[in-house]
Coordinates of C-alpha atoms in Angstrom, one line a residue:
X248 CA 5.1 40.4 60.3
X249 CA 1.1 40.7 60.5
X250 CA 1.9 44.5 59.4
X251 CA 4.3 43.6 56.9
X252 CA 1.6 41.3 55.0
X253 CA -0.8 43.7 55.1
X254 CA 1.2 46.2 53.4
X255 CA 2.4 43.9 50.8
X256 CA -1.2 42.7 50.1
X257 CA -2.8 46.6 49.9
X258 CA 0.4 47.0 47.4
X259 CA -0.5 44.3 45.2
X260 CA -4.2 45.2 45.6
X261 CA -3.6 47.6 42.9
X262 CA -5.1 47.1 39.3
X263 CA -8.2 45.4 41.4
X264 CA -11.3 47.5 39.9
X265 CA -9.6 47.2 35.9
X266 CA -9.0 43.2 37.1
X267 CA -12.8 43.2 38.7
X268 CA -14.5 45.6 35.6
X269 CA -12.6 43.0 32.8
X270 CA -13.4 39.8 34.6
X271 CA -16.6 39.0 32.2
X272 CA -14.1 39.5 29.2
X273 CA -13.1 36.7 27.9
X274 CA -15.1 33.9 27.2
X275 CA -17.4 32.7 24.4
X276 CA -16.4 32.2 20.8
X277 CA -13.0 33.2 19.8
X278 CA -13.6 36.6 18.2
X279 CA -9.9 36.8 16.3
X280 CA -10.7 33.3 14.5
X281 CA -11.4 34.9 11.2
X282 CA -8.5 37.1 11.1
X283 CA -6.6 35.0 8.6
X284 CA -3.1 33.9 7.8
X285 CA -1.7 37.0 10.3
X286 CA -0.8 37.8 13.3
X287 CA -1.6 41.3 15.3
X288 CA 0.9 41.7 18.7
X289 CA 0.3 44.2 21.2
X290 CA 3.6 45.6 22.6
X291 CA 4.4 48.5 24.6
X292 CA 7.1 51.1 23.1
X293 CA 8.1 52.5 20.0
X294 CA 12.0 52.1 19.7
X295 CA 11.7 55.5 17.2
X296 CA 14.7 54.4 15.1
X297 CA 15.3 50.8 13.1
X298 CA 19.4 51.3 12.5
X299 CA 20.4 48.5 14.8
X300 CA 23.5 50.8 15.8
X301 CA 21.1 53.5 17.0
X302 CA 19.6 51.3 19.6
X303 CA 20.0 49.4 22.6
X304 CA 16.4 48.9 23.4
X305 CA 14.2 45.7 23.9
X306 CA 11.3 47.0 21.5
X307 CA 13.6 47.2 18.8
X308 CA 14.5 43.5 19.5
X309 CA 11.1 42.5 19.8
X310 CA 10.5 43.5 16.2
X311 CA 13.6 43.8 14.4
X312 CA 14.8 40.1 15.0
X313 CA 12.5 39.6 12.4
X314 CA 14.2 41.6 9.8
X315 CA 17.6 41.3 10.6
X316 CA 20.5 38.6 11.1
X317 CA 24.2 38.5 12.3
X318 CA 26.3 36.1 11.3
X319 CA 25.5 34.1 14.6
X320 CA 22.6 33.1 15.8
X321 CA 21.2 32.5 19.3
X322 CA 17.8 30.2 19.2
X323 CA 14.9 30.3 21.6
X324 CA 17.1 28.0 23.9
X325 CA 19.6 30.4 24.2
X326 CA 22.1 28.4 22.1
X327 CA 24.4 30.1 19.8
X328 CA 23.9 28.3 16.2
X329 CA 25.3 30.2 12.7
X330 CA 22.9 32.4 11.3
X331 CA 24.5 34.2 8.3
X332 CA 27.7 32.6 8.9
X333 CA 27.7 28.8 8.5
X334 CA 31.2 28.0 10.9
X335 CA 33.4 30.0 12.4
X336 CA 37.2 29.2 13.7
X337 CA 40.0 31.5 15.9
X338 CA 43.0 31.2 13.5
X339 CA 44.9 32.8 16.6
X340 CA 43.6 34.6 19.9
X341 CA 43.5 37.6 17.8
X342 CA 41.9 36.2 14.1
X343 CA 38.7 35.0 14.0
X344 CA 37.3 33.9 10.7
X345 CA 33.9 33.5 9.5
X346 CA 32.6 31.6 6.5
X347 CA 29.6 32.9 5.0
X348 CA 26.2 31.7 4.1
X349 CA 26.0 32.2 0.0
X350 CA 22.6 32.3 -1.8
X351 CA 21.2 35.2 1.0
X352 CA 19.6 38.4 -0.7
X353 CA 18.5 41.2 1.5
X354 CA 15.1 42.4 1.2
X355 CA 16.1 44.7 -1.4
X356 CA 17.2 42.6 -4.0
X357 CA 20.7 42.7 -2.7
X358 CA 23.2 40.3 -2.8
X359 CA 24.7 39.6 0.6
X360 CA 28.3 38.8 0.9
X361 CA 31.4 39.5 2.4
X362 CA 31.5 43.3 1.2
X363 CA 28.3 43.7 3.3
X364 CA 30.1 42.2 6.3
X365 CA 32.8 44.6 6.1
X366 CA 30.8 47.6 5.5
X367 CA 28.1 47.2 8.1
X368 CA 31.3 46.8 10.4
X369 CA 33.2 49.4 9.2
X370 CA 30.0 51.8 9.9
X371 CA 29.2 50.0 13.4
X372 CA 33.0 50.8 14.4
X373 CA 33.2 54.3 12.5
X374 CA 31.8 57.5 13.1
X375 CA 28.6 56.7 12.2
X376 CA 28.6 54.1 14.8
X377 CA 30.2 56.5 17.6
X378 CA 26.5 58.2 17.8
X379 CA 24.8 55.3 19.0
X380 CA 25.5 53.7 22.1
X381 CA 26.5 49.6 20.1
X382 CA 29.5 50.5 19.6
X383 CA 30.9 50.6 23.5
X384 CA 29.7 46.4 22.3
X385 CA 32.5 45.6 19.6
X386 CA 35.3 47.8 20.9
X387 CA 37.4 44.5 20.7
X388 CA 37.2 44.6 17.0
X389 CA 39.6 46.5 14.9
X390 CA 39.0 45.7 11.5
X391 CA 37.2 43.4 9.3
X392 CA 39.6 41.9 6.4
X393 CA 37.7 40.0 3.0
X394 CA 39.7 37.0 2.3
X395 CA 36.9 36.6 -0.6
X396 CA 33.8 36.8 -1.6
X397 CA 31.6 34.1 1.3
X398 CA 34.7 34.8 3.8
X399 CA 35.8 37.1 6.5
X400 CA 38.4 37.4 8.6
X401 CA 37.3 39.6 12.0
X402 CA 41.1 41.4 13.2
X403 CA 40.9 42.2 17.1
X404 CA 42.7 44.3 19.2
X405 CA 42.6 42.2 22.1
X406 CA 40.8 38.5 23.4
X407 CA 37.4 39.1 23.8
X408 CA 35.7 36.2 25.3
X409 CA 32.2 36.8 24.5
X410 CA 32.4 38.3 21.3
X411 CA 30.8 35.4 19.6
X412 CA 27.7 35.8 22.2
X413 CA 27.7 39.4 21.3
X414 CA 27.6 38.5 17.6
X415 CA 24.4 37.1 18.1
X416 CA 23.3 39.9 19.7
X417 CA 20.9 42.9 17.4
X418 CA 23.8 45.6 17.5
X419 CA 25.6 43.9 15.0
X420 CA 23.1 42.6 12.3
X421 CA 24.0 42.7 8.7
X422 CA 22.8 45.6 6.6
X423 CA 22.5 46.2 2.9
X424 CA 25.7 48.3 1.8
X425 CA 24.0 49.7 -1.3
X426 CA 20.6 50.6 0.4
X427 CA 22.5 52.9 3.3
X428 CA 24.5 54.6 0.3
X429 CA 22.0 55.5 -1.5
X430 CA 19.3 56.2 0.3
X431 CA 21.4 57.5 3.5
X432 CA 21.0 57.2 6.9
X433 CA 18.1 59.0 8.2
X434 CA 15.8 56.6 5.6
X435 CA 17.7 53.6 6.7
X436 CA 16.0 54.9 10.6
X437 CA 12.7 54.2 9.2
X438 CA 13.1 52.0 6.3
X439 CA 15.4 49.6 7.4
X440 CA 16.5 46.3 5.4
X441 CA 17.9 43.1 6.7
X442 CA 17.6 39.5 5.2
X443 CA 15.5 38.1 8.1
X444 CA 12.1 36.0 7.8
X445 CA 10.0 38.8 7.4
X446 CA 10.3 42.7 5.5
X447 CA 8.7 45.7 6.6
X448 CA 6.2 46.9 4.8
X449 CA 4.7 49.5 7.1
X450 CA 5.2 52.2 10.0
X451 CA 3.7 54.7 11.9
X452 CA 6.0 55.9 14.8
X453 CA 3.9 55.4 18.0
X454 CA 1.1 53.6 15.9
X455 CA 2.1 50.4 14.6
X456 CA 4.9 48.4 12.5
X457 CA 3.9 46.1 9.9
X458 CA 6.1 42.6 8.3
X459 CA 5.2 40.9 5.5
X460 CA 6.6 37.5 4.9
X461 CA 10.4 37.8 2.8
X462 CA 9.7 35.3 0.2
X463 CA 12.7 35.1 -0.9
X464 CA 14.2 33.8 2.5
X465 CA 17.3 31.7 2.4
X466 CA 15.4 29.3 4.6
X467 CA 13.7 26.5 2.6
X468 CA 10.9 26.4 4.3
X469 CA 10.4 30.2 5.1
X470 CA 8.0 32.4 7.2
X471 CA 4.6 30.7 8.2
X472 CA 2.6 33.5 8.4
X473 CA 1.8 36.5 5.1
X474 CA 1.6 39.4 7.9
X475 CA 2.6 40.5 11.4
X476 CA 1.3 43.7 12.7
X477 CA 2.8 45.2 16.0
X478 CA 0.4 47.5 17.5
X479 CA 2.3 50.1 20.0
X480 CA -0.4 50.1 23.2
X481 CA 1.3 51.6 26.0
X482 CA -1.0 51.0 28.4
X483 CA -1.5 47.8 29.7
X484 CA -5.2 47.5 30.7
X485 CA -5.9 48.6 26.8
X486 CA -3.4 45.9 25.2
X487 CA -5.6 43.5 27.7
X488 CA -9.1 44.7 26.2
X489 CA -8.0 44.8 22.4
X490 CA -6.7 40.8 23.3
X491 CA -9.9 40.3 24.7
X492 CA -11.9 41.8 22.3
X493 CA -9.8 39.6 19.7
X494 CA -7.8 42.7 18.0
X495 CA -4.6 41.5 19.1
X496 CA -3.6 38.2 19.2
X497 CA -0.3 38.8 21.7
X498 CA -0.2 40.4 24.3
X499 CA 3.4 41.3 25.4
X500 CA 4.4 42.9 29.4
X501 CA 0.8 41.5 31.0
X502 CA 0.7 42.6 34.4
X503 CA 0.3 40.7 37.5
X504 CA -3.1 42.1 38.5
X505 CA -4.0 41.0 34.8
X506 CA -3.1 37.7 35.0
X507 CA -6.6 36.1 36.0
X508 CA -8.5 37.8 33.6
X509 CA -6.1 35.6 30.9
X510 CA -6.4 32.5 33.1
X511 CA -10.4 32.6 33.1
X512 CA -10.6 33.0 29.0
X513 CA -11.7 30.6 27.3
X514 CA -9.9 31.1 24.4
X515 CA -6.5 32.5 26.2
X516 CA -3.4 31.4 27.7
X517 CA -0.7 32.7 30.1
X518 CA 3.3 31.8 29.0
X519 CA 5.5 32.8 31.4
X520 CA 9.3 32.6 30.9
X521 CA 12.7 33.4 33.0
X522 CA 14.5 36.0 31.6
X523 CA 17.6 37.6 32.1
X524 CA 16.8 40.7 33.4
X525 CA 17.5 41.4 37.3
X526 CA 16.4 44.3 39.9
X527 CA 18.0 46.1 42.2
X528 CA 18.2 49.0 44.0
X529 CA 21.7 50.4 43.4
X530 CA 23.4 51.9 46.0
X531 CA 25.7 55.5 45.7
X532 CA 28.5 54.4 47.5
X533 CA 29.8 58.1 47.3
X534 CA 27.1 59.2 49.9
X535 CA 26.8 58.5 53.7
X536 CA 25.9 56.5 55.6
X537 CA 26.6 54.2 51.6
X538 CA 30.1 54.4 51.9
X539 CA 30.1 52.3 54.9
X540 CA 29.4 48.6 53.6
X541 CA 28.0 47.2 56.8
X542 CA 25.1 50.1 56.2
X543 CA 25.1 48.4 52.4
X544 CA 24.8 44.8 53.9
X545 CA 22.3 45.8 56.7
X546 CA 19.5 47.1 53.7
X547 CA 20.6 43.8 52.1
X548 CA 19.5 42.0 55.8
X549 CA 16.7 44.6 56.5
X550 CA 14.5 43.8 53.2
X551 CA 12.1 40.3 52.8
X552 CA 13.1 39.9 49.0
X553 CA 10.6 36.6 48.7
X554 CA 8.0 38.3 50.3
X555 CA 8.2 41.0 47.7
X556 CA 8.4 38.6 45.0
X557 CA 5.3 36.2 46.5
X558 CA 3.1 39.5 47.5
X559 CA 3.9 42.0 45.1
X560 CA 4.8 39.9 42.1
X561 CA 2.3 36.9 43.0
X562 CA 5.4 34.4 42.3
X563 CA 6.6 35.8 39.1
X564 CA 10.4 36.9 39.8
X565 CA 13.5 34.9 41.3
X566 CA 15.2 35.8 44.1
X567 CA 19.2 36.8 43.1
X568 CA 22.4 37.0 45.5
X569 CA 24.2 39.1 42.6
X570 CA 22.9 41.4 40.0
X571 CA 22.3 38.6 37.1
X572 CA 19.5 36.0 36.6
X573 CA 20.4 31.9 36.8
X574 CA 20.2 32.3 32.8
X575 CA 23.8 34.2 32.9
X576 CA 26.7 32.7 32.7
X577 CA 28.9 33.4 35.3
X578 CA 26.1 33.3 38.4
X579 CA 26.8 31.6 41.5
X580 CA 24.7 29.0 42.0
X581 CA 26.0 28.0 45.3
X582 CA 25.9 32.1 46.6
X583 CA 22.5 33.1 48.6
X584 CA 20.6 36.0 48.9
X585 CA 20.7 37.9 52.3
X586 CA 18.3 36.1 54.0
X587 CA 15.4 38.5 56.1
X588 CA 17.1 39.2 59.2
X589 CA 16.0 43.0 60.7
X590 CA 17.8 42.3 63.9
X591 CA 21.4 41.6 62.6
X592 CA 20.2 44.8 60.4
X593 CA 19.7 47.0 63.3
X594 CA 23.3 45.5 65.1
X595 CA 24.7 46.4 61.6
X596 CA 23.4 49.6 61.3
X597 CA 24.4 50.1 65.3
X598 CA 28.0 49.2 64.6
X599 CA 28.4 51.8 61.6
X600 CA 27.0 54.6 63.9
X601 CA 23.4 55.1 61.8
X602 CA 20.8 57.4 64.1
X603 CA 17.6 56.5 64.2
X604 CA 15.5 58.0 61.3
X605 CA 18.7 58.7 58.9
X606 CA 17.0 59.8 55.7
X607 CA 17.0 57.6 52.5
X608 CA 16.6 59.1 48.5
X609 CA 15.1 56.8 46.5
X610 CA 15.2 57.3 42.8
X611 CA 12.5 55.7 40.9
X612 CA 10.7 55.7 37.2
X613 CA 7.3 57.4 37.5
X614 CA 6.0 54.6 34.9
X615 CA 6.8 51.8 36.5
X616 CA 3.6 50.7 38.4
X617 CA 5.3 47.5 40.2
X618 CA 8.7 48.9 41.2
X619 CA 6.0 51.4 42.9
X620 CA 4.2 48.9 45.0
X621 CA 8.0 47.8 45.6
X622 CA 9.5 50.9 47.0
X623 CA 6.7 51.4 48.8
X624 CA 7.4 48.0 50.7
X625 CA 11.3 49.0 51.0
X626 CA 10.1 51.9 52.8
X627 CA 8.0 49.8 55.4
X628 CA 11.3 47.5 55.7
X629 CA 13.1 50.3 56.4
X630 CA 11.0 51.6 58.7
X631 CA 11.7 48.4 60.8
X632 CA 15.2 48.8 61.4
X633 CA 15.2 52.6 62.1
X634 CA 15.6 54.5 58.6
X635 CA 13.3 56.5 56.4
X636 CA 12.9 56.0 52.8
X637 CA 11.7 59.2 50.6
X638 CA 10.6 57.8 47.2
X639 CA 11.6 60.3 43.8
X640 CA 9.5 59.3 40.9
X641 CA 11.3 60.6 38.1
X642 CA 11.1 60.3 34.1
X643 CA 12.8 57.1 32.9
X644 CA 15.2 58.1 30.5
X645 CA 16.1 60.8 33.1
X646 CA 17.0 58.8 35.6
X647 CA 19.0 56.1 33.5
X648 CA 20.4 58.7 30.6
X649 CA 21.2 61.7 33.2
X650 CA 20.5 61.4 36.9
X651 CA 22.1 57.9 37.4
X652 CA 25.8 58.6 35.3
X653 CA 25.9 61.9 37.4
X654 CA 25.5 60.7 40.5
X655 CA 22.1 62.4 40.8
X656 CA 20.0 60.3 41.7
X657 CA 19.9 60.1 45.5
X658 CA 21.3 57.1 47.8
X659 CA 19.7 54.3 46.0
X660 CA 17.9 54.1 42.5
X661 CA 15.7 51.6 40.2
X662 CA 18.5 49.6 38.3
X663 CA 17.3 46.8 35.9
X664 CA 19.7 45.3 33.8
X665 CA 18.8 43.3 30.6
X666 CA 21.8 41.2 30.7
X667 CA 21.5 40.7 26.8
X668 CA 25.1 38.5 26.3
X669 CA 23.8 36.0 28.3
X670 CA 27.2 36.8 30.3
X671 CA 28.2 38.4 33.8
X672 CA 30.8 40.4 31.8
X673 CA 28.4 42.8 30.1
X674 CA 26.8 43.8 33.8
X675 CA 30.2 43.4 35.7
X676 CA 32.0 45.7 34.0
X677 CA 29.3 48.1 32.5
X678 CA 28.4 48.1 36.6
X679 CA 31.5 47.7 38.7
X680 CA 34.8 49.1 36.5
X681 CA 35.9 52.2 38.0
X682 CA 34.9 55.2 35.6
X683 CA 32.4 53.6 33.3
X684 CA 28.7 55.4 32.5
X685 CA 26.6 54.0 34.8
X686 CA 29.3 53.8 37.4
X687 CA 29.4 57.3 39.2
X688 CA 31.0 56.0 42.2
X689 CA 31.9 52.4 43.1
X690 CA 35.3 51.0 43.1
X691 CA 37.3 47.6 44.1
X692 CA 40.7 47.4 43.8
X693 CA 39.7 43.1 43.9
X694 CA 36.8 43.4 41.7
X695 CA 39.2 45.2 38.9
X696 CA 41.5 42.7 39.1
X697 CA 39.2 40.2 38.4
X698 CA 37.4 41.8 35.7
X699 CA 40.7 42.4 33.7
X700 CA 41.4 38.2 34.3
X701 CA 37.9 37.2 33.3
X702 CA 38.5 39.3 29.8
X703 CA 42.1 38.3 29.6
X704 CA 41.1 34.3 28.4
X705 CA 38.6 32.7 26.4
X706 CA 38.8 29.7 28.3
X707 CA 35.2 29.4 29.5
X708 CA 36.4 27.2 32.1
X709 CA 38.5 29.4 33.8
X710 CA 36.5 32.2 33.3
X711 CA 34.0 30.3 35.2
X712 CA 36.4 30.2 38.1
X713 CA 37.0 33.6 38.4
X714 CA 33.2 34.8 38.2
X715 CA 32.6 32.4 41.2
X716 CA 35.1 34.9 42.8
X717 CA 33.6 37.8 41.5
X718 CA 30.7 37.0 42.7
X719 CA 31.7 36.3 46.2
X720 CA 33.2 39.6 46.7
X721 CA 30.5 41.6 45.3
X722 CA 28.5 39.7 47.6
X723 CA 30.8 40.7 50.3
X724 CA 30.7 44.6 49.2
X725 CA 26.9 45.1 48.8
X726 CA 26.5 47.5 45.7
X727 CA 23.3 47.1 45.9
X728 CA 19.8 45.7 47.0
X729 CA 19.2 43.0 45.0
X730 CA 15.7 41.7 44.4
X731 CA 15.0 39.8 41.9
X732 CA 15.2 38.4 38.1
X733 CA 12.2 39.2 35.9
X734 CA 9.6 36.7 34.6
X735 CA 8.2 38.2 32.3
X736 CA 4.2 37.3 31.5
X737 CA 2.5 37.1 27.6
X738 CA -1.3 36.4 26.8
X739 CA -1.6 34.3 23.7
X740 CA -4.9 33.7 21.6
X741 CA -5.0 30.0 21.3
X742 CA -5.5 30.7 17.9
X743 CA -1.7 30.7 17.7
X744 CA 0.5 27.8 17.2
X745 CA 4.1 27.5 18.0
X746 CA 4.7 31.1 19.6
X747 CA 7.1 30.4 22.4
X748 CA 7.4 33.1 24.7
X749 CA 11.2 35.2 24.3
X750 CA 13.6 34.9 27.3
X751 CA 15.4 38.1 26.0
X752 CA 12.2 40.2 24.2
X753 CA 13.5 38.8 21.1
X754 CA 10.0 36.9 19.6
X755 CA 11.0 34.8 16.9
X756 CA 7.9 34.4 14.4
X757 CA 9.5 32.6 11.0
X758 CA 7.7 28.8 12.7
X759 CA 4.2 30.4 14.1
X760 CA 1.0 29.6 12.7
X761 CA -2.6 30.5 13.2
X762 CA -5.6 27.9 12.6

């Protein structure tokens, strides 16, 4: 165990000199306080592309919430609330009618309505849509019907349980019929349009995105702020110095190592917030010794998941028996993690016939400085119980866009899943159904059945039920070594009133202020 710490602490020793070389940062009169009515965010990535079909990525949503709206909203609480729909009502298990918000202009000048419900559908479900990976979202949907001018009626081809959660999601935000028309697709990438809080005014792919405030918001009481500039800063020790230096006032994705330098400012503070994002290690069941689950649930036995998350991660993750956070609906609150045991790991491992020093790939992302520190520490686990762990660094859209699907990418890989519904469905079945894209190999006659009841109802109570089973037998199975949900960290100048910090990346800006 003395061993064990040691490692862990030399793998979260890392970022030490940037921490040590930053610590006099900091302090002293707020250097952003004459910045004005604005706001200047650091953030990491560059989605390249604003059509919300085009997309699945968290920098989008970090942005574009601000631009666009759906027709249902979900608040900072995580509770859905109409957005450009005011109610909504099933008229049977297959009709599902909105009324819609009148008075709302897009950014444009144009009038939003039930024409630019239908169209923005009929492009998310046409062929436009089939290039861009939202549409695998709203297969559920057939049509959408006018019935007049402020009301829709949504036509589905089957129950769909969560469609109202995936509503509020960014893949199907309302955009301007007229704009797309004319000025086509490729401008709508770069130019896009929406009806939210704030317009874009600005942006340089790789360089920076600028809002202004929409004035003519449907909201009474509007936007706070005249300007928001996101400033793309992929590294994080540079988005730390510009915050210190006062030429960002956020800072999104601060590291652990970082997190003193914020807690010794003066004139900066630390939000930390659950999220639902979890870690694992996902297991290719289609490869030996994998295809054996007592190997599956000795790894699961053989690996201190709190240590990891108390060493490597200083506190900042949750441990998690399945692969969701406690924010997802559908999590078993009453289902444990494996807890640390190596020896019934090494009787495990004994009973499926593993020899010593069997040979483990692990696929990770090369950019991913924690998940490092954490392989690293799977290794020495490993190590324990009589197996050896060879770590892959790989490109990240690689391994999640090529390797992965294929079966590629060794016996175990990096998975993180955002878990952006709020709902076990979206990572059950996107992880576990038999044939979909980042499922090259594992199958459950048990598990299919329950997914196919869990979809076939949209009684939540029941639904409940069956994910309580779910979970249990994926549990049982192993798929994978999970670790933990994210917390994710955010510096704030305290300059800045009202930011609360996104459980899903999704910063909402329309009540912020600066003094």
């Amino acid at each position: 165990m003395l061993l064990i710490g040691m490692l862990l602490m030399a793998a979260c020793s890392g970022g030490s000199e940037d921490a040590s070389s930053e610590k006099s940062k900091g302090n002293g009169e707020n250097p952003a306080k004459d910045r004005g009515n604005e706001l200047v965010i650091g953030v990491s990535g560059d989605p390249q592309n604003w059509d919300p079909i085009d997309t699945f990525l968290l920098d989008w949503s970090t942005i574009a919430t601000s631009v666009f709206e759906g027709l249902v909203d979900r608040n900072l609480d995580l509770e859905l609330e109409p957005g450009l729909a005011t109610e909504w009502e099933y008229l049977d298990d297959k009709t599902l009618q909105f009324k819609l918000r009148e008075g709302v202009t897009f950014h444009n000048g144009e009038e939003f309505n039930a024409e630019a419900v239908k169209f923005t559908f009929d492009r998310l479900l046409g062929e436009e849509g089939a290039k861009g990976p939202q549409q695998a979202n709203y297969t559920s949907i057939d049509h959408v019907e006018i019935v007049d001018d402020y009301t829709v009626n949504f036509i589905l081809k089957e129950k769909d349980p969560v469609l109202l959660t995936k509503l509020a999601g960014y893949g199907a935000v309302i955009v301007p019929p007229k704009y797309i028309e004319e000025k086509g697709d490729e401008h709508f990438n770069t130019n896009p349009v929406g009806t939210g809080p704030f317009k874009m005014t600005e942006y340089k792919r790789d360089s920076k995105t600028v809002l202004e405030k929409n004035e003519n918001y449907w909201k009474e009481e509007g936007a706070k702020l005249d300007k928001v500039t996101f400033r793309i800063i992929p590294e994080a020790s540079t988005r730390l110095a510009e915050l210190q230096t006062g030429e960002i006032d956020i800072m999104k994705r601060v590291e652990v190592s970082q997190v003193k330098n914020i807690e010794d400012s003066s004139f900066l503070e630390l939000q930390e917030v659950g999220t639902p994002t979890a870690f694992s290690l996902r297991f290719d069941v289609a490869k030996k010794p994998l295809d054996d689950v007592k190997v599956r649930q000795a790894i699961n036995y053989a690996v201190d998941k709190q240590a990891i998350i108390d060493e490597i991660l200083s506190g900042y993750g949750k441990p998690i028996s399945t692969f969701q956070s406690e924010l997802s609906f559908g999590n078993n609150p009453d289902l444990k993690p494996y807890p640390f045991d190596q020896e019934k790991a090494k009787e495990l491992l004994a009973e499926a016939g593993v020899e010593e020093g069997t040979e483990l790939d692990i696929y990770i992302p090369g950019n991913d400085g924690n998940f490092k520190e954490i392989a690293q520490a799977v290794a020495f686990y490993f190590e324990q119980v009589g197996l050896k762990a060879n770590i892959q660094t790989v490109d990240s859209n690689t391994l999640t866009s090529d390797l992965m699907p294929n079966g590629n990418a060794g016996h175990m890989y990096r998975q993180g899943w955002g878990g952006w519904t709020l709902d076990f469905d979206n990572t059950a079945y996107l992880m576990y159904h038999e044939g979909e894209f980042w499922n090259p190999s594992f199958k459950d006659k048990k598990v299919e059945e329950l997914l196919a009841a869990e979809r076939s109802t949209t009684d939540q109570e029941k639904r409940e039920e069956i994910f309580m089973q779910l979970t249990e037998r994926l549990h049982e199975l192993a798929p994978e070594l999970n670790l933990y949900s994210a917390v994710d960290l955010y510096a704030v100048n305290k300059r800045v009133k009202n930011f609360q910090a996104p459980h899903e990346d999704r910063m909402r800006l329309e009540n912020v202020s600066v003094e």
